[in-house]
PDB file of C-alpha atoms in Angstrom:
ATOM      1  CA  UNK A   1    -101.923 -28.962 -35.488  1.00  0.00           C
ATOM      2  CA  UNK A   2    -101.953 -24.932 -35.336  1.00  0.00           C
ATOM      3  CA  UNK A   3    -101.979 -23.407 -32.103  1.00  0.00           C
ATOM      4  CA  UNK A   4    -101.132 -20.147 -30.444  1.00  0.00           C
ATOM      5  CA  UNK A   5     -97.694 -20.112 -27.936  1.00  0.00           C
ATOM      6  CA  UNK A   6     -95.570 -17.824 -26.156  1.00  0.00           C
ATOM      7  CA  UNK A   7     -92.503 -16.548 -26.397  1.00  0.00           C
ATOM      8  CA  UNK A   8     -91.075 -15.987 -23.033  1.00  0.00           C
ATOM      9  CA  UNK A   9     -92.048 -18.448 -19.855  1.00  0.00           C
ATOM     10  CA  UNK A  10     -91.387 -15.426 -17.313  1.00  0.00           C
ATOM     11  CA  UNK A  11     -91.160 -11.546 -17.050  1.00  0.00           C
ATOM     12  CA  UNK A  12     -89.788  -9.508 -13.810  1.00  0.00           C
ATOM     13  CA  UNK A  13     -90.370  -6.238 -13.903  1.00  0.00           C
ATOM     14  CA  UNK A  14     -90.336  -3.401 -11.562  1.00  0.00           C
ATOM     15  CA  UNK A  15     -93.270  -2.014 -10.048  1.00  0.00           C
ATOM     16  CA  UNK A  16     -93.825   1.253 -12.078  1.00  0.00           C
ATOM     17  CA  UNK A  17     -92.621   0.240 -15.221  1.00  0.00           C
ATOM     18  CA  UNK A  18     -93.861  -1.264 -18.001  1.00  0.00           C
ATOM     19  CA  UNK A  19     -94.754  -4.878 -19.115  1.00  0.00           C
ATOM     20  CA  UNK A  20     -94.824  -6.413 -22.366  1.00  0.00           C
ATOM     21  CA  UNK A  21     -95.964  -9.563 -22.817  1.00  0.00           C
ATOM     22  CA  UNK A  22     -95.689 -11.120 -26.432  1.00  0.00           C
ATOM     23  CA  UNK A  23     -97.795 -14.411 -28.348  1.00  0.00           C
ATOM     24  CA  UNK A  24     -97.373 -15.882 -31.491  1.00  0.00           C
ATOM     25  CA  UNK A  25     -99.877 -17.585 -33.573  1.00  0.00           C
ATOM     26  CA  UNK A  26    -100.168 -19.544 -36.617  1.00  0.00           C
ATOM     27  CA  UNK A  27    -103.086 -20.369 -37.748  1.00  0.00           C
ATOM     28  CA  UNK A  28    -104.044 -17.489 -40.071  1.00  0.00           C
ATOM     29  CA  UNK A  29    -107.726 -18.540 -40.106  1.00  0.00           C
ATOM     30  CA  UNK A  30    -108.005 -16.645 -36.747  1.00  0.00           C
ATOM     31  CA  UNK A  31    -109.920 -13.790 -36.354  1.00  0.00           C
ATOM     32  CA  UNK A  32    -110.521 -12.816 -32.820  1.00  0.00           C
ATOM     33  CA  UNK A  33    -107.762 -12.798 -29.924  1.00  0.00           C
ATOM     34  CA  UNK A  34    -108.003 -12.414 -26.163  1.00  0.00           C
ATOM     35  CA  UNK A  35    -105.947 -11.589 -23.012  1.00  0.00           C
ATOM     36  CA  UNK A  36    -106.583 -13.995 -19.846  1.00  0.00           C
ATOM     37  CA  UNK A  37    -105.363 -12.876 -16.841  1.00  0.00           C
ATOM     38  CA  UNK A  38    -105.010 -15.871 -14.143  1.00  0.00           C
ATOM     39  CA  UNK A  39    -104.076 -15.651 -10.578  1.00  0.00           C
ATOM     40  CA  UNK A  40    -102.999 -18.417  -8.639  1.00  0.00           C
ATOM     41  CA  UNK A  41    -105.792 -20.604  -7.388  1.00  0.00           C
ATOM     42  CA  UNK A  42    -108.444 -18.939  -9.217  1.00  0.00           C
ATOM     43  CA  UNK A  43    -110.127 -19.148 -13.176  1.00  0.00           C
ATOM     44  CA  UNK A  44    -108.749 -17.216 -15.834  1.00  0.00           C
ATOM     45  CA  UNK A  45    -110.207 -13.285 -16.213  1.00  0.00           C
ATOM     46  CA  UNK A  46    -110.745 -11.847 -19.209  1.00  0.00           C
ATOM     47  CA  UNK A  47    -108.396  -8.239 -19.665  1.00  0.00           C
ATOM     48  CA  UNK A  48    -108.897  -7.369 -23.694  1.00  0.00           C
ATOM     49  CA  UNK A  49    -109.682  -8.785 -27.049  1.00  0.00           C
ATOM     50  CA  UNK A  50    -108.937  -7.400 -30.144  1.00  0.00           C
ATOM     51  CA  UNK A  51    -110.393  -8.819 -33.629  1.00  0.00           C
ATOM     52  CA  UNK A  52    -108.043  -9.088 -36.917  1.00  0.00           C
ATOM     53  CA  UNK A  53    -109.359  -6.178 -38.521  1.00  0.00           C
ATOM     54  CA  UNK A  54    -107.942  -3.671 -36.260  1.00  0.00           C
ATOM     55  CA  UNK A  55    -104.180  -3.691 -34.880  1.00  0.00           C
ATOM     56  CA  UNK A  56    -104.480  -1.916 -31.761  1.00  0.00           C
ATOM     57  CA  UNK A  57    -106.566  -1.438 -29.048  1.00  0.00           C
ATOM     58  CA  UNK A  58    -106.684  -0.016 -25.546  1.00  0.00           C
ATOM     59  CA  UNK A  59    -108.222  -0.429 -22.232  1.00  0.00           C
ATOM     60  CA  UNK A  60    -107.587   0.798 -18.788  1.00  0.00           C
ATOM     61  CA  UNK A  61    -103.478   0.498 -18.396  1.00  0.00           C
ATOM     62  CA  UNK A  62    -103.453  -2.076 -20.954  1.00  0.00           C
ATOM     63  CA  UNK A  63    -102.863  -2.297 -25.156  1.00  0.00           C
ATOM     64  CA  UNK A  64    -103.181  -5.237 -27.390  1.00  0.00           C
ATOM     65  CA  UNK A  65    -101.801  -4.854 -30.338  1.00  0.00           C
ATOM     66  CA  UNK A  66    -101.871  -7.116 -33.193  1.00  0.00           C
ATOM     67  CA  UNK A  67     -98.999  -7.409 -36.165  1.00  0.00           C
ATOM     68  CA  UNK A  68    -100.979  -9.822 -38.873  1.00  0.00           C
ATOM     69  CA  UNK A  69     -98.012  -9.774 -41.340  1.00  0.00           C
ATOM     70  CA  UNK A  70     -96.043 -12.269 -38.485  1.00  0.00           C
ATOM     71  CA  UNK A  71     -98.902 -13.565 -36.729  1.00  0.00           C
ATOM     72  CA  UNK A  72     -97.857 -11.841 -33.417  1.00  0.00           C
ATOM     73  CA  UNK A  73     -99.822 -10.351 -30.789  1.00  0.00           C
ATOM     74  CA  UNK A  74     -98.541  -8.824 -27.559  1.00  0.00           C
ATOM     75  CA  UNK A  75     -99.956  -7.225 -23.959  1.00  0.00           C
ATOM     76  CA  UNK A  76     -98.520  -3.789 -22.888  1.00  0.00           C
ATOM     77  CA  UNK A  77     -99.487  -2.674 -18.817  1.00  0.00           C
ATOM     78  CA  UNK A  78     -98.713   0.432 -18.259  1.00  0.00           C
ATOM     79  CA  UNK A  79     -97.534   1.301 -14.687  1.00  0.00           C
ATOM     80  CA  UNK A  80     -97.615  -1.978 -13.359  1.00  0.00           C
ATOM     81  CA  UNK A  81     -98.630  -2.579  -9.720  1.00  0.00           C
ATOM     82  CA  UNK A  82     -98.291  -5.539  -7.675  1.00  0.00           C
ATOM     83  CA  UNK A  83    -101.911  -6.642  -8.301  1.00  0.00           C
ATOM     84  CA  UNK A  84    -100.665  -7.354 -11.829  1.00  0.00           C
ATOM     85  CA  UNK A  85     -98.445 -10.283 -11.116  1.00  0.00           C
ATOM     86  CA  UNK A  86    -100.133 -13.559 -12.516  1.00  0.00           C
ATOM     87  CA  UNK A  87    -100.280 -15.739 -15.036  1.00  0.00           C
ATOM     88  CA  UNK A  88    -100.904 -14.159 -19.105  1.00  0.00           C
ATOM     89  CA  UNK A  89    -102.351 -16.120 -22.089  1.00  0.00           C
ATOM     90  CA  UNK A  90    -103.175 -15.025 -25.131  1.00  0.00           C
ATOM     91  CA  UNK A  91    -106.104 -17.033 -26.939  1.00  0.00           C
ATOM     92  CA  UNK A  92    -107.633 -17.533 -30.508  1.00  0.00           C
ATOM     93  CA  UNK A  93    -110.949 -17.845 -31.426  1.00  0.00           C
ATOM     94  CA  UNK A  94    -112.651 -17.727 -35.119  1.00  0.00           C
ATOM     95  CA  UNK A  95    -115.401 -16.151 -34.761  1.00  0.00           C
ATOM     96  CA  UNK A  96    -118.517 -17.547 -36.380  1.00  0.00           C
ATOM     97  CA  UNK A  97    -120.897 -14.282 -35.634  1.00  0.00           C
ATOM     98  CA  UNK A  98    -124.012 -16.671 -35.047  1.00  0.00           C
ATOM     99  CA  UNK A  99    -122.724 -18.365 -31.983  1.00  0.00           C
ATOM    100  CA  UNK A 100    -119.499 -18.523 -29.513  1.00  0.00           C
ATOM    101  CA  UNK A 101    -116.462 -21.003 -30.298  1.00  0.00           C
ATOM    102  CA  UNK A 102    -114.402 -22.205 -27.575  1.00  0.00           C
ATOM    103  CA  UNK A 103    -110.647 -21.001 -27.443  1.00  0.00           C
ATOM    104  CA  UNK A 104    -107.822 -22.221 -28.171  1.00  0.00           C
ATOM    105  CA  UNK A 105    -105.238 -21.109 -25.514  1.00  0.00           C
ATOM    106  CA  UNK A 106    -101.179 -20.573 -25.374  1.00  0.00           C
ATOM    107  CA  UNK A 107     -99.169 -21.607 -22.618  1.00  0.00           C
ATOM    108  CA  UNK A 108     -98.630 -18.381 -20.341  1.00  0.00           C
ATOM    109  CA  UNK A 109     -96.171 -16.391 -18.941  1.00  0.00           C
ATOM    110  CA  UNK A 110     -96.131 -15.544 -15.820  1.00  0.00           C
ATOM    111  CA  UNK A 111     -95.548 -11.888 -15.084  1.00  0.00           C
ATOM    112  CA  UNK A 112     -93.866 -11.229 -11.922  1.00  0.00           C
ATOM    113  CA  UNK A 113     -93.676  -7.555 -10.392  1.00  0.00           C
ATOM    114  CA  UNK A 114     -90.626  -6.563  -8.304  1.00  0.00           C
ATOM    115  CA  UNK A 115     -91.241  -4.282  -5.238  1.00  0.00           C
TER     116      UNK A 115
ATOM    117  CA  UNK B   1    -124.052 -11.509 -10.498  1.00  0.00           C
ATOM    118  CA  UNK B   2    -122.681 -14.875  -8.180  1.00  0.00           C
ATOM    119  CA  UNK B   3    -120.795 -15.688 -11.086  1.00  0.00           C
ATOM    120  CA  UNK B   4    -119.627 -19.228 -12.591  1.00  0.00           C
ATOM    121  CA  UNK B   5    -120.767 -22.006 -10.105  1.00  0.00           C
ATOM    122  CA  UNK B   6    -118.427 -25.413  -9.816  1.00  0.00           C
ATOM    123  CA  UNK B   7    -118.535 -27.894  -7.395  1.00  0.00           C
ATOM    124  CA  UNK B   8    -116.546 -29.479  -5.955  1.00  0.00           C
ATOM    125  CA  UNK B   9    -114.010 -27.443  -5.590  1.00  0.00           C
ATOM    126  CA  UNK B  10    -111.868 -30.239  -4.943  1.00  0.00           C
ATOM    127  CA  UNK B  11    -112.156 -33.958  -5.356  1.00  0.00           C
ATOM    128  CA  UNK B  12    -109.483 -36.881  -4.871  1.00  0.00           C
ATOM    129  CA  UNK B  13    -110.697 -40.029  -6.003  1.00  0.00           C
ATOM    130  CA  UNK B  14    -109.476 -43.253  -6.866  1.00  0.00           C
ATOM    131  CA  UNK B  15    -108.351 -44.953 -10.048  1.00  0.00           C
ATOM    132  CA  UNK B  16    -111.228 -46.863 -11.266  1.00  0.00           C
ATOM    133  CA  UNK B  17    -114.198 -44.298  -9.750  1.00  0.00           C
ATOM    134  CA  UNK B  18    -116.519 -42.278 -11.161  1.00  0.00           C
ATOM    135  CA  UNK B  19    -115.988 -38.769 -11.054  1.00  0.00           C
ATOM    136  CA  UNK B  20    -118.541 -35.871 -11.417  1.00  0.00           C
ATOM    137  CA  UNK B  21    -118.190 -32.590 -11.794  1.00  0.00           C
ATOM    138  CA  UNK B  22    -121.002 -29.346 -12.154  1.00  0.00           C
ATOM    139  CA  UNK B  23    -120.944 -26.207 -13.304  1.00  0.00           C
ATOM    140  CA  UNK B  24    -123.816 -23.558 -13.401  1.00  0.00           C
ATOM    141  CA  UNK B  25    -123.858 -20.767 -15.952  1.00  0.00           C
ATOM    142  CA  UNK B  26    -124.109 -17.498 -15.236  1.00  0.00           C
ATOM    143  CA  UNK B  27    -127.885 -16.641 -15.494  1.00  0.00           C
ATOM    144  CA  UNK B  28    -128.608 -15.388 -19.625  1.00  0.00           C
ATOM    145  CA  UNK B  29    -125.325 -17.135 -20.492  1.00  0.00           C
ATOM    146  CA  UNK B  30    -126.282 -19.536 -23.956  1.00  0.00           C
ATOM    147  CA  UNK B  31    -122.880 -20.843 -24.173  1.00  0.00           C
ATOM    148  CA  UNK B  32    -120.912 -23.140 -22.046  1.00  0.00           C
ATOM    149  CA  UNK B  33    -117.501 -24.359 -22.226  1.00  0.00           C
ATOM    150  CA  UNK B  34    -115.353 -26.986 -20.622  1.00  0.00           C
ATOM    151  CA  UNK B  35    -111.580 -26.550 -20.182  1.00  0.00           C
ATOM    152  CA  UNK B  36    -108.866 -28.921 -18.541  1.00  0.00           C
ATOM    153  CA  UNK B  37    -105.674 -26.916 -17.075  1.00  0.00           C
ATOM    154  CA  UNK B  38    -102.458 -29.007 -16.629  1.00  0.00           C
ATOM    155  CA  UNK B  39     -98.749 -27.993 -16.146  1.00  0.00           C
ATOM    156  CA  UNK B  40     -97.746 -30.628 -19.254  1.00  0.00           C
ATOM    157  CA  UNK B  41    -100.660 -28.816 -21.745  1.00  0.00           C
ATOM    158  CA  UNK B  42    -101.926 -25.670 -20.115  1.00  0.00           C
ATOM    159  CA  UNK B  43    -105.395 -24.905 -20.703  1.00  0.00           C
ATOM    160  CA  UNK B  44    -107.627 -27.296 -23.263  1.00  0.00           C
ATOM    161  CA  UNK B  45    -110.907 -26.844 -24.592  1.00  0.00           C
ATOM    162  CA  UNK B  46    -112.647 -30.152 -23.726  1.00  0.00           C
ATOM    163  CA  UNK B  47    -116.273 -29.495 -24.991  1.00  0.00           C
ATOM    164  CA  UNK B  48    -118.790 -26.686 -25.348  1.00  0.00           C
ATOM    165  CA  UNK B  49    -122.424 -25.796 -25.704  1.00  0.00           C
ATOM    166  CA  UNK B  50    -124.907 -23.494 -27.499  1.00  0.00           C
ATOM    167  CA  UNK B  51    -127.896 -23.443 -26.016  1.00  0.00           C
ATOM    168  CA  UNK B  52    -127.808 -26.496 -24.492  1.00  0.00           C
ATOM    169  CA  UNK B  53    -126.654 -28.647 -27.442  1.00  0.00           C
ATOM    170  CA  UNK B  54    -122.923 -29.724 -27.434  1.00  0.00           C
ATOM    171  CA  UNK B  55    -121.841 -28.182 -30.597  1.00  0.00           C
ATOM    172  CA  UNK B  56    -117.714 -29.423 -30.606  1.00  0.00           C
ATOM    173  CA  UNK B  57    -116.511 -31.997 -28.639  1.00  0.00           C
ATOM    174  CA  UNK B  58    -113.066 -33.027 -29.788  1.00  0.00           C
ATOM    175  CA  UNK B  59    -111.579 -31.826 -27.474  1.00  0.00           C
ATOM    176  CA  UNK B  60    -112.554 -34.980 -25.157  1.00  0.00           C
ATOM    177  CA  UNK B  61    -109.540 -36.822 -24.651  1.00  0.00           C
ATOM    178  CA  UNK B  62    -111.556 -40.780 -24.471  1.00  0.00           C
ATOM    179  CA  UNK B  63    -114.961 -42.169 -23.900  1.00  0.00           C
ATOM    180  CA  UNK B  64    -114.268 -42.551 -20.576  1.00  0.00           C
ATOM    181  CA  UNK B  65    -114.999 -38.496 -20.522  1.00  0.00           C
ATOM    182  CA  UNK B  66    -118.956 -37.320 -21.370  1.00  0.00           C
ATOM    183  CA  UNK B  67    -120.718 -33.958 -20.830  1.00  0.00           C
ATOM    184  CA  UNK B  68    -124.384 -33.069 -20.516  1.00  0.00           C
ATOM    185  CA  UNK B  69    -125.821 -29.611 -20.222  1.00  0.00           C
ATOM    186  CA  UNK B  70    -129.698 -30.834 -19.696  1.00  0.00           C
ATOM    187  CA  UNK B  71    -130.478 -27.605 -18.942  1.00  0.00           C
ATOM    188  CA  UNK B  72    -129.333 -23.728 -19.562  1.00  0.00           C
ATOM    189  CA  UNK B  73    -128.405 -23.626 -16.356  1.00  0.00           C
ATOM    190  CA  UNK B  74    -126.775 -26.839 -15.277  1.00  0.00           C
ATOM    191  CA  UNK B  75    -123.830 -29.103 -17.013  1.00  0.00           C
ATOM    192  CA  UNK B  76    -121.952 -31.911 -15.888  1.00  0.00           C
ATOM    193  CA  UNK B  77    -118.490 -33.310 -17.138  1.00  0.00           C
ATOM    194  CA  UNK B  78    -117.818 -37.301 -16.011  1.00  0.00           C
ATOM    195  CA  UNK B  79    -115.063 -39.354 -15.764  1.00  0.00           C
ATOM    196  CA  UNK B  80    -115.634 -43.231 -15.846  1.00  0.00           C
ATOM    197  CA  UNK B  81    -113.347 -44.484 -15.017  1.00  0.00           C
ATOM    198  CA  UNK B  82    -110.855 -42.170 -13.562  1.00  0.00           C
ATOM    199  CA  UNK B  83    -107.210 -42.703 -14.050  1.00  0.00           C
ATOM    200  CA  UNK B  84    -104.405 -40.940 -12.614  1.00  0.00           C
ATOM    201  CA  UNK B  85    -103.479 -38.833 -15.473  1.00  0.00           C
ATOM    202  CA  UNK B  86    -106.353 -37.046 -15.390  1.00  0.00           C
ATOM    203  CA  UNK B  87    -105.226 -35.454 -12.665  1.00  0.00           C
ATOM    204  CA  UNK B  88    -105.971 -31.640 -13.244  1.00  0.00           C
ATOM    205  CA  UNK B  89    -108.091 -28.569 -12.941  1.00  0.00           C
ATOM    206  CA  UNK B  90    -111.266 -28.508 -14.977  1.00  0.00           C
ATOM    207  CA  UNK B  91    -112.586 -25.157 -15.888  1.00  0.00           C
ATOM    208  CA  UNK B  92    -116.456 -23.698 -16.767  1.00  0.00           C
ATOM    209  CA  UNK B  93    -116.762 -21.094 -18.696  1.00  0.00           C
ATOM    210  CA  UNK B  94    -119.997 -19.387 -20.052  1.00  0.00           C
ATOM    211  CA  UNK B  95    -120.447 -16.618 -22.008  1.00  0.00           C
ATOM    212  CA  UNK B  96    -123.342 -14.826 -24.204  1.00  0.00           C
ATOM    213  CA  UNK B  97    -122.379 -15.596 -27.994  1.00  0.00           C
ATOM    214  CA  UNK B  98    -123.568 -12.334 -29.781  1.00  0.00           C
ATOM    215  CA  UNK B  99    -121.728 -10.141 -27.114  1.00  0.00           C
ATOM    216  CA  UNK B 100    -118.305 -11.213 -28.672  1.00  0.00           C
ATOM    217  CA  UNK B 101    -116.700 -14.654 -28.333  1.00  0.00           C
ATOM    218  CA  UNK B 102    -114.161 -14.406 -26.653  1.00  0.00           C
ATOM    219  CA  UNK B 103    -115.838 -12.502 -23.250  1.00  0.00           C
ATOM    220  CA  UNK B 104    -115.850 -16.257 -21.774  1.00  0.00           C
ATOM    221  CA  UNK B 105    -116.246 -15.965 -18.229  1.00  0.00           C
ATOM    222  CA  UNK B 106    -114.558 -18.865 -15.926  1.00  0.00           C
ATOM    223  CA  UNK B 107    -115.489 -20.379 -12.613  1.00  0.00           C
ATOM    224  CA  UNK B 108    -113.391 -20.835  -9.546  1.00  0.00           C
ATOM    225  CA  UNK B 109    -112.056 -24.589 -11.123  1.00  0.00           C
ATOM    226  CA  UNK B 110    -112.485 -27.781  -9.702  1.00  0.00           C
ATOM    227  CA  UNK B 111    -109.005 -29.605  -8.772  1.00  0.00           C
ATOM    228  CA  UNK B 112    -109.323 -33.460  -8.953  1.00  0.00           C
ATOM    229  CA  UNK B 113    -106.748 -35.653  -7.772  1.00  0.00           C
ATOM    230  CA  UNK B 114    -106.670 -39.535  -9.487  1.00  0.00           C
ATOM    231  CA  UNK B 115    -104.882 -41.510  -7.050  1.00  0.00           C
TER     232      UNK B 115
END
């Protein structure tokens, strides 16, 4: 079946710099994508979503940006700090407008920050 | 806002018992969603609700797992009977469906141990 995965198992990266954290999908019915944020012990957290009519968008410290023509997706943290180290996944939804759908998630990478 | 309610927060159990687990909603919330979280599959969409009404549940692995919401602010997911490999963390998630799909927010996780 179609599902969404991840590129790269693990990042290290320096405290300061910046992350980016990459997802590929394939089902092109997908309209509506989501960054979850897990730490260890604890539920996943929702960071940013972004729906398939736009290709970028930006929060506090973080961009998702979304290339259609591949079906890839990726997180960008700017100025990570060592509150950022946890688990990533990207999710798909489709979006039916009248009600929610649940997600369908990728396997995660886990985002380590070096001191 | 207390948040997504589970209980228990951790349960090890038998092969061959019955296993419940509860969730409460956060208050407003019309969906509700049920994930499983293992190392072998990551995180699964199990079942989910609209307003109390289980809208998709393929996502349940056998009969031997059912889900009831009987009200908007109470579900239950059961296991009977248990085995060991379903061994895992089971996530709630609720969310409000015309605020965007995707904004699902997840409780604490219950971790159950089949023995």
């Amino acid at each position: 079946g179609e599902s969404v995965g991840l590129h790269l198992p693990t990042l290290s990266v320096q405290e300061g710099d910046n992350s980016i954290i990459n997802c590929a999908y394939s089902n092109s019915a997908s309209d509506y994508f989501i960054w979850y944020k897990q730490e260890s012990g604890k539920g996943p957290q929702f960071i940013i979503d972004i729906r398939s009519n736009m290709d970028k968008r930006q929060g506090q410290r973080v961009t998702v940006l979304l290339n259609k023509t591949v079906k890839h997706l990726s997180l960008q943290i700017a100025a990570t700090q060592p509150g950022d180290s946890a688990v990533y996944f990207c999710a798909e939804n489709r979006y039916s407008g009248g009600g929610a759908d649940g997600l369908t998630f990728g396997k995660g990478t886990h985002l380590i920050i070096q001191p | 806002d207390a948040g997504v309610i589970q209980s228990p927060r951790h349960e090890v159990t038998e092969m061959g018992q019955e296993v419940t687990l509860r969730c409460k909603p956060i208050s407003g919330h019309n969906s509700l969603f049920w994930y499983r979280q293992t190392m072998m599959r990551g995180l699964e969409l199990l079942i989910y609700f609209n307003n109390n009404v289980p809208i998709d549940d393929s996502g349940m692995p056998e009969d031997r797992f059912s889900a009831k919401m009987p009200n908007a602010s109470f579900s239950t997911l059961k296991i009977q009977p248990s085995e060991p490999r379903d061994s895992a963390v089971y996530f709630c998630a609720s969310s409000r469906p015309l605020r965007g799909a995707g904004e699902q927010y997840f409780g604490p996780g219950t971790r159950l141990t089949v023995t």
